[in-house]
């Protein structure tokens, strides 16, 4: 491990000041489940590491006028155990369950998972399927954007070196929206995703509405399968259309071919994952309608 300076600010204002002062030779540390491992193998010093793990402004899960606010510093375990998540975005619990081991979930943060921005992240697809937005804090104040715009490339987000991911917002209109998530890996736990998928929609007058299909580990960033969404949008609910949308979703992805799985196998998983998550959302919608 190369030597570096360490700063642990007490407030978000102090954190932004530290980032601005030392930018671009500065890195943010939250849960550390990814970056601490990286630090052991870097060939050059990161310069300054700013620890934001104790910042209160990054904590908490609460309902606001905008929707469900989740602080960037909230851990995966907190997501799994919080009643507001269970009530309004239960698919997030399914996704959080697939993140690493217990120790990783206890330390790792939602914001850290998003900012790390690896294609196989487990939290991204569900949040994207729920049209999540992010709030970014910097020297000039806050700015917001859709999560789909936040992901720029492999391990690259829209964050500037002197900015901090503050919170994630699931819009009010999407709270409780039927959604499903699935992850395929080489084993049940502690595995990188070969493919993961999430889907959501509502049903109005027997037709699909506000359809969202999101895929991970199939492109440089988590993506929306907009062509597959269009197959369902405004159409009468049927399993035949779900199957068609699942097939179309394969055409929108470009998975890699490596030692863990072939591209052909991943394409099969994309179709299966899309179909199962759409069916999971349909099951939730039908259960509510009948219950």
mmCIF file of C-alpha atoms in Angstrom:
data_model
loop_
_atom_site.group_PDB
_atom_site.id
_atom_site.type_symbol
_atom_site.label_atom_id
_atom_site.label_comp_id
_atom_site.label_asym_id
_atom_site.label_seq_id
_atom_site.Cartn_x
_atom_site.Cartn_y
_atom_site.Cartn_z
ATOM 1 C CA UNK A 1 0.000 0.000 0.000
ATOM 2 C CA UNK A 2 1.338 3.411 -0.991
ATOM 3 C CA UNK A 3 1.342 6.209 1.626
ATOM 4 C CA UNK A 4 -1.425 8.823 1.524
ATOM 5 C CA UNK A 5 -2.908 11.605 3.642
ATOM 6 C CA UNK A 6 -6.166 10.913 5.466
ATOM 7 C CA UNK A 7 -8.930 13.413 6.253
ATOM 8 C CA UNK A 8 -12.117 12.722 8.227
ATOM 9 C CA UNK A 9 -14.348 15.816 8.030
ATOM 10 C CA UNK A 10 -17.180 16.292 10.514
ATOM 11 C CA UNK A 11 -19.619 17.930 8.066
ATOM 12 C CA UNK A 12 -20.488 17.745 4.389
ATOM 13 C CA UNK A 13 -19.311 21.337 3.949
ATOM 14 C CA UNK A 14 -15.919 20.355 5.354
ATOM 15 C CA UNK A 15 -15.862 17.306 3.104
ATOM 16 C CA UNK A 16 -16.529 19.400 -0.011
ATOM 17 C CA UNK A 17 -13.861 21.864 1.077
ATOM 18 C CA UNK A 18 -11.342 19.037 1.467
ATOM 19 C CA UNK A 19 -12.246 17.596 -1.945
ATOM 20 C CA UNK A 20 -11.918 21.003 -3.579
ATOM 21 C CA UNK A 21 -8.610 21.717 -1.870
ATOM 22 C CA UNK A 22 -6.947 18.488 -2.908
ATOM 23 C CA UNK A 23 -8.658 17.839 -6.267
ATOM 24 C CA UNK A 24 -7.868 16.020 -8.471
ATOM 25 C CA UNK A 25 -5.513 13.956 -6.281
ATOM 26 C CA UNK A 26 -8.235 12.924 -3.879
ATOM 27 C CA UNK A 27 -10.467 9.915 -3.304
ATOM 28 C CA UNK A 28 -13.571 9.370 -1.202
ATOM 29 C CA UNK A 29 -13.842 6.551 1.320
ATOM 30 C CA UNK A 30 -17.251 5.398 2.573
ATOM 31 C CA UNK A 31 -17.717 1.734 3.534
ATOM 32 C CA UNK A 32 -14.348 0.793 2.075
ATOM 33 C CA UNK A 33 -15.384 -2.655 0.869
ATOM 34 C CA UNK A 34 -14.146 -1.883 -2.624
ATOM 35 C CA UNK A 35 -11.661 0.950 -2.286
ATOM 36 C CA UNK A 36 -9.625 -0.454 0.623
ATOM 37 C CA UNK A 37 -8.933 -3.523 -1.497
ATOM 38 C CA UNK A 38 -7.955 -1.275 -4.400
ATOM 39 C CA UNK A 39 -5.596 0.727 -2.168
ATOM 40 C CA UNK A 40 -3.525 -2.370 -1.482
ATOM 41 C CA UNK A 41 -2.620 -2.728 -5.156
ATOM 42 C CA UNK A 42 -2.343 0.824 -6.530
ATOM 43 C CA UNK A 43 1.028 1.695 -8.034
ATOM 44 C CA UNK A 44 0.779 5.375 -7.098
ATOM 45 C CA UNK A 45 -0.442 7.142 -3.969
ATOM 46 C CA UNK A 46 -4.038 8.426 -4.192
ATOM 47 C CA UNK A 47 -2.801 11.636 -2.561
ATOM 48 C CA UNK A 48 -5.573 12.385 -0.055
ATOM 49 C CA UNK A 49 -8.348 10.049 1.094
ATOM 50 C CA UNK A 50 -11.446 11.793 2.483
ATOM 51 C CA UNK A 51 -13.465 9.570 4.831
ATOM 52 C CA UNK A 52 -17.187 10.420 4.627
ATOM 53 C CA UNK A 53 -18.458 7.405 6.579
ATOM 54 C CA UNK A 54 -19.532 9.465 9.607
ATOM 55 C CA UNK A 55 -21.339 12.282 7.829
ATOM 56 C CA UNK A 56 -24.903 12.531 9.095
ATOM 57 C CA UNK A 57 -26.148 14.179 5.888
ATOM 58 C CA UNK A 58 -25.372 10.910 4.080
ATOM 59 C CA UNK A 59 -27.400 8.811 6.512
ATOM 60 C CA UNK A 60 -31.039 7.908 6.854
ATOM 61 C CA UNK A 61 -34.027 6.599 4.927
ATOM 62 C CA UNK A 62 -37.135 8.768 4.973
ATOM 63 C CA UNK A 63 -40.204 9.855 3.064
ATOM 64 C CA UNK A 64 -40.064 13.389 1.703
ATOM 65 C CA UNK A 65 -42.255 15.482 -0.584
ATOM 66 C CA UNK A 66 -40.100 14.270 -3.491
ATOM 67 C CA UNK A 67 -40.325 10.570 -2.628
ATOM 68 C CA UNK A 68 -38.251 8.040 -0.719
ATOM 69 C CA UNK A 69 -34.887 9.538 0.234
ATOM 70 C CA UNK A 70 -31.993 7.139 0.828
ATOM 71 C CA UNK A 71 -28.745 8.652 2.040
ATOM 72 C CA UNK A 72 -25.696 7.704 0.007
ATOM 73 C CA UNK A 73 -24.055 6.387 3.180
ATOM 74 C CA UNK A 74 -26.857 3.920 3.958
ATOM 75 C CA UNK A 75 -25.559 0.348 4.082
ATOM 76 C CA UNK A 76 -26.995 -2.631 2.259
ATOM 77 C CA UNK A 77 -27.954 -4.179 5.598
ATOM 78 C CA UNK A 78 -29.914 -1.061 6.517
ATOM 79 C CA UNK A 79 -31.746 -1.319 3.192
ATOM 80 C CA UNK A 80 -32.587 -4.965 3.891
ATOM 81 C CA UNK A 81 -33.970 -4.173 7.347
ATOM 82 C CA UNK A 82 -35.751 -0.846 6.888
ATOM 83 C CA UNK A 83 -39.586 -0.866 6.940
ATOM 84 C CA UNK A 84 -39.886 1.998 4.447
ATOM 85 C CA UNK A 85 -37.877 0.040 1.890
ATOM 86 C CA UNK A 86 -40.032 -3.031 2.487
ATOM 87 C CA UNK A 87 -43.193 -0.972 2.043
ATOM 88 C CA UNK A 88 -42.243 1.177 -0.926
ATOM 89 C CA UNK A 89 -39.361 -0.496 -2.820
ATOM 90 C CA UNK A 90 -39.139 -4.133 -1.793
ATOM 91 C CA UNK A 91 -37.146 -5.154 -4.881
ATOM 92 C CA UNK A 92 -34.254 -3.190 -3.392
ATOM 93 C CA UNK A 93 -34.172 -5.731 -0.565
ATOM 94 C CA UNK A 94 -33.816 -8.568 -3.062
ATOM 95 C CA UNK A 95 -30.910 -6.727 -4.684
ATOM 96 C CA UNK A 96 -29.224 -5.910 -1.367
ATOM 97 C CA UNK A 97 -29.358 -9.585 -0.360
ATOM 98 C CA UNK A 98 -27.103 -10.440 -3.307
ATOM 99 C CA UNK A 99 -24.314 -7.992 -2.389
ATOM 100 C CA UNK A 100 -21.235 -9.857 -1.178
ATOM 101 C CA UNK A 101 -21.134 -11.452 2.257
ATOM 102 C CA UNK A 102 -22.711 -10.302 5.530
ATOM 103 C CA UNK A 103 -19.621 -8.275 6.382
ATOM 104 C CA UNK A 104 -19.742 -6.520 3.019
ATOM 105 C CA UNK A 105 -23.416 -5.684 3.410
ATOM 106 C CA UNK A 106 -22.798 -4.346 6.920
ATOM 107 C CA UNK A 107 -20.097 -1.923 5.738
ATOM 108 C CA UNK A 108 -20.762 -1.329 2.067
ATOM 109 C CA UNK A 109 -22.959 1.632 1.168
ATOM 110 C CA UNK A 110 -25.528 2.180 -1.526
ATOM 111 C CA UNK A 111 -23.736 5.312 -2.671
ATOM 112 C CA UNK A 112 -20.415 3.513 -2.821
ATOM 113 C CA UNK A 113 -21.922 0.771 -4.969
ATOM 114 C CA UNK A 114 -23.265 3.331 -7.424
ATOM 115 C CA UNK A 115 -20.149 5.523 -7.508
ATOM 116 C CA UNK A 116 -17.848 2.548 -8.056
ATOM 117 C CA UNK A 117 -19.879 2.090 -11.239
ATOM 118 C CA UNK A 118 -18.894 -1.420 -12.248
ATOM 119 C CA UNK A 119 -21.234 -2.934 -14.869
ATOM 120 C CA UNK A 120 -22.122 -5.829 -12.559
ATOM 121 C CA UNK A 121 -23.311 -3.673 -9.636
ATOM 122 C CA UNK A 122 -26.323 -5.150 -7.893
ATOM 123 C CA UNK A 123 -28.073 -1.975 -6.728
ATOM 124 C CA UNK A 124 -28.219 -0.130 -10.049
ATOM 125 C CA UNK A 125 -30.821 -2.099 -12.045
ATOM 126 C CA UNK A 126 -33.618 -1.890 -9.467
ATOM 127 C CA UNK A 127 -33.048 1.802 -8.820
ATOM 128 C CA UNK A 128 -32.996 2.495 -12.557
ATOM 129 C CA UNK A 129 -36.204 0.516 -13.020
ATOM 130 C CA UNK A 130 -37.798 2.810 -10.424
ATOM 131 C CA UNK A 131 -36.546 5.977 -12.183
ATOM 132 C CA UNK A 132 -34.310 6.871 -9.243
ATOM 133 C CA UNK A 133 -32.599 10.247 -9.146
ATOM 134 C CA UNK A 134 -29.371 11.239 -7.422
ATOM 135 C CA UNK A 135 -28.435 14.450 -5.656
ATOM 136 C CA UNK A 136 -24.825 15.592 -5.989
ATOM 137 C CA UNK A 137 -23.182 18.114 -3.667
ATOM 138 C CA UNK A 138 -20.273 20.286 -4.760
ATOM 139 C CA UNK A 139 -18.645 23.663 -4.133
ATOM 140 C CA UNK A 140 -21.473 25.389 -6.016
ATOM 141 C CA UNK A 141 -24.296 23.653 -4.170
ATOM 142 C CA UNK A 142 -26.425 20.692 -5.216
ATOM 143 C CA UNK A 143 -27.514 19.344 -8.563
ATOM 144 C CA UNK A 144 -29.808 16.447 -9.418
ATOM 145 C CA UNK A 145 -30.004 14.020 -12.299
ATOM 146 C CA UNK A 146 -31.609 10.745 -13.274
ATOM 147 C CA UNK A 147 -29.576 7.683 -12.338
ATOM 148 C CA UNK A 148 -29.415 6.634 -15.982
ATOM 149 C CA UNK A 149 -27.456 9.859 -16.671
ATOM 150 C CA UNK A 150 -25.198 9.382 -13.648
ATOM 151 C CA UNK A 151 -23.519 6.302 -15.138
ATOM 152 C CA UNK A 152 -21.008 7.399 -17.785
ATOM 153 C CA UNK A 153 -18.708 4.404 -18.334
ATOM 154 C CA UNK A 154 -16.892 1.580 -16.601
ATOM 155 C CA UNK A 155 -15.948 2.970 -13.157
ATOM 156 C CA UNK A 156 -16.861 6.472 -14.335
ATOM 157 C CA UNK A 157 -19.813 8.569 -13.204
ATOM 158 C CA UNK A 158 -20.926 12.164 -13.697
ATOM 159 C CA UNK A 159 -19.272 13.090 -10.385
ATOM 160 C CA UNK A 160 -16.500 15.659 -10.555
ATOM 161 C CA UNK A 161 -13.428 15.187 -8.285
ATOM 162 C CA UNK A 162 -14.694 17.879 -5.900
ATOM 163 C CA UNK A 163 -18.252 16.513 -5.688
ATOM 164 C CA UNK A 164 -19.989 14.061 -3.388
ATOM 165 C CA UNK A 165 -23.006 11.818 -3.932
ATOM 166 C CA UNK A 166 -25.442 12.967 -1.269
ATOM 167 C CA UNK A 167 -28.623 10.948 -1.667
ATOM 168 C CA UNK A 168 -30.775 8.770 -3.889
ATOM 169 C CA UNK A 169 -34.442 9.607 -4.424
ATOM 170 C CA UNK A 170 -37.119 7.207 -5.642
ATOM 171 C CA UNK A 171 -39.816 9.549 -6.989
ATOM 172 C CA UNK A 172 -43.081 9.725 -5.104
ATOM 173 C CA UNK A 173 -45.088 8.430 -8.064
ATOM 174 C CA UNK A 174 -43.027 5.226 -8.127
ATOM 175 C CA UNK A 175 -43.335 4.294 -4.470
ATOM 176 C CA UNK A 176 -44.909 0.869 -4.232
ATOM 177 C CA UNK A 177 -44.631 0.324 -7.985
ATOM 178 C CA UNK A 178 -44.598 -3.435 -8.726
ATOM 179 C CA UNK A 179 -41.006 -4.437 -9.458
ATOM 180 C CA UNK A 180 -38.802 -7.506 -9.609
ATOM 181 C CA UNK A 181 -35.051 -8.133 -9.466
ATOM 182 C CA UNK A 182 -32.895 -11.137 -10.265
ATOM 183 C CA UNK A 183 -29.186 -11.855 -10.278
ATOM 184 C CA UNK A 184 -27.385 -14.688 -12.010
ATOM 185 C CA UNK A 185 -23.936 -15.680 -10.733
ATOM 186 C CA UNK A 186 -21.673 -18.699 -10.683
ATOM 187 C CA UNK A 187 -22.835 -19.419 -7.140
ATOM 188 C CA UNK A 188 -25.635 -18.251 -4.846
ATOM 189 C CA UNK A 189 -23.555 -15.871 -2.743
ATOM 190 C CA UNK A 190 -20.452 -13.658 -2.937
ATOM 191 C CA UNK A 191 -20.399 -13.747 -6.727
ATOM 192 C CA UNK A 192 -20.151 -11.090 -9.397
ATOM 193 C CA UNK A 193 -23.221 -10.969 -11.580
ATOM 194 C CA UNK A 194 -23.069 -12.698 -14.929
ATOM 195 C CA UNK A 195 -26.299 -10.838 -15.635
ATOM 196 C CA UNK A 196 -28.755 -9.042 -13.422
ATOM 197 C CA UNK A 197 -32.102 -7.549 -14.324
ATOM 198 C CA UNK A 198 -34.927 -5.513 -12.865
ATOM 199 C CA UNK A 199 -38.354 -4.621 -14.213
ATOM 200 C CA UNK A 200 -41.258 -2.496 -13.091
ATOM 201 C CA UNK A 201 -44.626 -1.351 -14.421
ATOM 202 C CA UNK A 202 -48.137 -0.493 -13.380
ATOM 203 C CA UNK A 203 -51.360 -1.824 -14.849
ATOM 204 C CA UNK A 204 -54.120 0.562 -15.910
ATOM 205 C CA UNK A 205 -57.330 -0.625 -17.570
ATOM 206 C CA UNK A 206 -55.699 -3.997 -18.136
ATOM 207 C CA UNK A 207 -52.719 -2.516 -19.968
ATOM 208 C CA UNK A 208 -49.031 -2.167 -19.184
ATOM 209 C CA UNK A 209 -48.059 1.369 -18.201
ATOM 210 C CA UNK A 210 -44.764 3.072 -17.297
ATOM 211 C CA UNK A 211 -42.755 -0.040 -18.172
ATOM 212 C CA UNK A 212 -39.095 -0.054 -17.138
ATOM 213 C CA UNK A 213 -36.598 -2.844 -17.852
ATOM 214 C CA UNK A 214 -33.012 -2.477 -16.652
ATOM 215 C CA UNK A 215 -30.032 -4.765 -17.197
ATOM 216 C CA UNK A 216 -26.654 -5.010 -15.504
ATOM 217 C CA UNK A 217 -23.373 -6.727 -16.452
ATOM 218 C CA UNK A 218 -24.366 -6.682 -20.127
ATOM 219 C CA UNK A 219 -22.803 -3.369 -21.243
ATOM 220 C CA UNK A 220 -20.214 -0.859 -19.944
ATOM 221 C CA UNK A 221 -22.893 0.557 -17.619
ATOM 222 C CA UNK A 222 -26.287 -0.498 -16.318
ATOM 223 C CA UNK A 223 -28.762 0.108 -19.155
ATOM 224 C CA UNK A 224 -32.442 0.430 -19.842
ATOM 225 C CA UNK A 225 -33.890 -1.910 -22.454
ATOM 226 C CA UNK A 226 -36.104 0.704 -24.086
ATOM 227 C CA UNK A 227 -37.070 -1.390 -27.119
ATOM 228 C CA UNK A 228 -38.272 -4.176 -24.847
ATOM 229 C CA UNK A 229 -40.183 -1.621 -22.782
ATOM 230 C CA UNK A 230 -41.903 -0.386 -25.939
ATOM 231 C CA UNK A 231 -43.147 -3.906 -26.707
ATOM 232 C CA UNK A 232 -45.269 -3.768 -23.543
ATOM 233 C CA UNK A 233 -46.121 -0.093 -23.109
ATOM 234 C CA UNK A 234 -49.840 0.541 -23.575
ATOM 235 C CA UNK A 235 -50.572 -3.047 -24.595
ATOM 236 C CA UNK A 236 -53.019 -5.457 -22.975
ATOM 237 C CA UNK A 237 -51.373 -7.535 -20.284
ATOM 238 C CA UNK A 238 -50.387 -11.004 -21.489
ATOM 239 C CA UNK A 239 -47.647 -13.517 -20.870
ATOM 240 C CA UNK A 240 -47.079 -13.741 -24.628
ATOM 241 C CA UNK A 241 -46.048 -10.090 -24.699
ATOM 242 C CA UNK A 242 -43.791 -10.618 -21.683
ATOM 243 C CA UNK A 243 -42.046 -13.412 -23.566
ATOM 244 C CA UNK A 244 -41.680 -11.178 -26.628
ATOM 245 C CA UNK A 245 -40.239 -8.327 -24.577
ATOM 246 C CA UNK A 246 -37.743 -10.715 -23.001
ATOM 247 C CA UNK A 247 -36.513 -11.761 -26.447
ATOM 248 C CA UNK A 248 -36.199 -8.148 -27.598
ATOM 249 C CA UNK A 249 -34.165 -7.222 -24.510
ATOM 250 C CA UNK A 250 -31.367 -9.494 -25.733
ATOM 251 C CA UNK A 251 -30.927 -7.338 -28.838
ATOM 252 C CA UNK A 252 -30.234 -4.244 -26.706
ATOM 253 C CA UNK A 253 -27.324 -5.698 -24.735
ATOM 254 C CA UNK A 254 -23.732 -6.419 -25.611
ATOM 255 C CA UNK A 255 -22.407 -8.819 -22.963
ATOM 256 C CA UNK A 256 -18.789 -9.881 -22.877
ATOM 257 C CA UNK A 257 -17.417 -13.316 -23.648
ATOM 258 C CA UNK A 258 -14.952 -14.402 -20.950
ATOM 259 C CA UNK A 259 -13.804 -17.278 -18.738
ATOM 260 C CA UNK A 260 -16.874 -16.977 -16.493
ATOM 261 C CA UNK A 261 -19.484 -17.326 -19.223
ATOM 262 C CA UNK A 262 -19.872 -17.101 -22.972
ATOM 263 C CA UNK A 263 -21.734 -14.278 -24.651
ATOM 264 C CA UNK A 264 -24.335 -16.769 -25.853
ATOM 265 C CA UNK A 265 -24.976 -17.989 -22.317
ATOM 266 C CA UNK A 266 -25.279 -14.434 -21.042
ATOM 267 C CA UNK A 267 -27.789 -13.690 -23.795
ATOM 268 C CA UNK A 268 -29.864 -16.617 -22.575
ATOM 269 C CA UNK A 269 -29.680 -15.192 -19.046
ATOM 270 C CA UNK A 270 -30.804 -11.759 -20.274
ATOM 271 C CA UNK A 271 -33.932 -13.267 -21.788
ATOM 272 C CA UNK A 272 -34.664 -15.406 -18.740
ATOM 273 C CA UNK A 273 -33.933 -12.579 -16.301
ATOM 274 C CA UNK A 274 -36.130 -10.103 -18.144
ATOM 275 C CA UNK A 275 -38.987 -12.575 -18.338
ATOM 276 C CA UNK A 276 -38.755 -13.536 -14.656
ATOM 277 C CA UNK A 277 -38.568 -9.961 -13.386
ATOM 278 C CA UNK A 278 -41.520 -8.908 -15.527
ATOM 279 C CA UNK A 279 -43.452 -11.900 -14.246
ATOM 280 C CA UNK A 280 -42.501 -11.034 -10.670
ATOM 281 C CA UNK A 281 -43.852 -7.514 -11.133
ATOM 282 C CA UNK A 282 -47.027 -8.935 -12.677
ATOM 283 C CA UNK A 283 -47.488 -11.314 -9.749
ATOM 284 C CA UNK A 284 -47.252 -8.381 -7.328
ATOM 285 C CA UNK A 285 -49.725 -6.326 -9.357
ATOM 286 C CA UNK A 286 -52.189 -9.235 -9.570
ATOM 287 C CA UNK A 287 -51.854 -9.973 -5.858
ATOM 288 C CA UNK A 288 -52.722 -6.396 -4.977
ATOM 289 C CA UNK A 289 -55.647 -6.363 -7.397
ATOM 290 C CA UNK A 290 -57.033 -9.543 -5.879
ATOM 291 C CA UNK A 291 -56.208 -8.785 -2.293
#
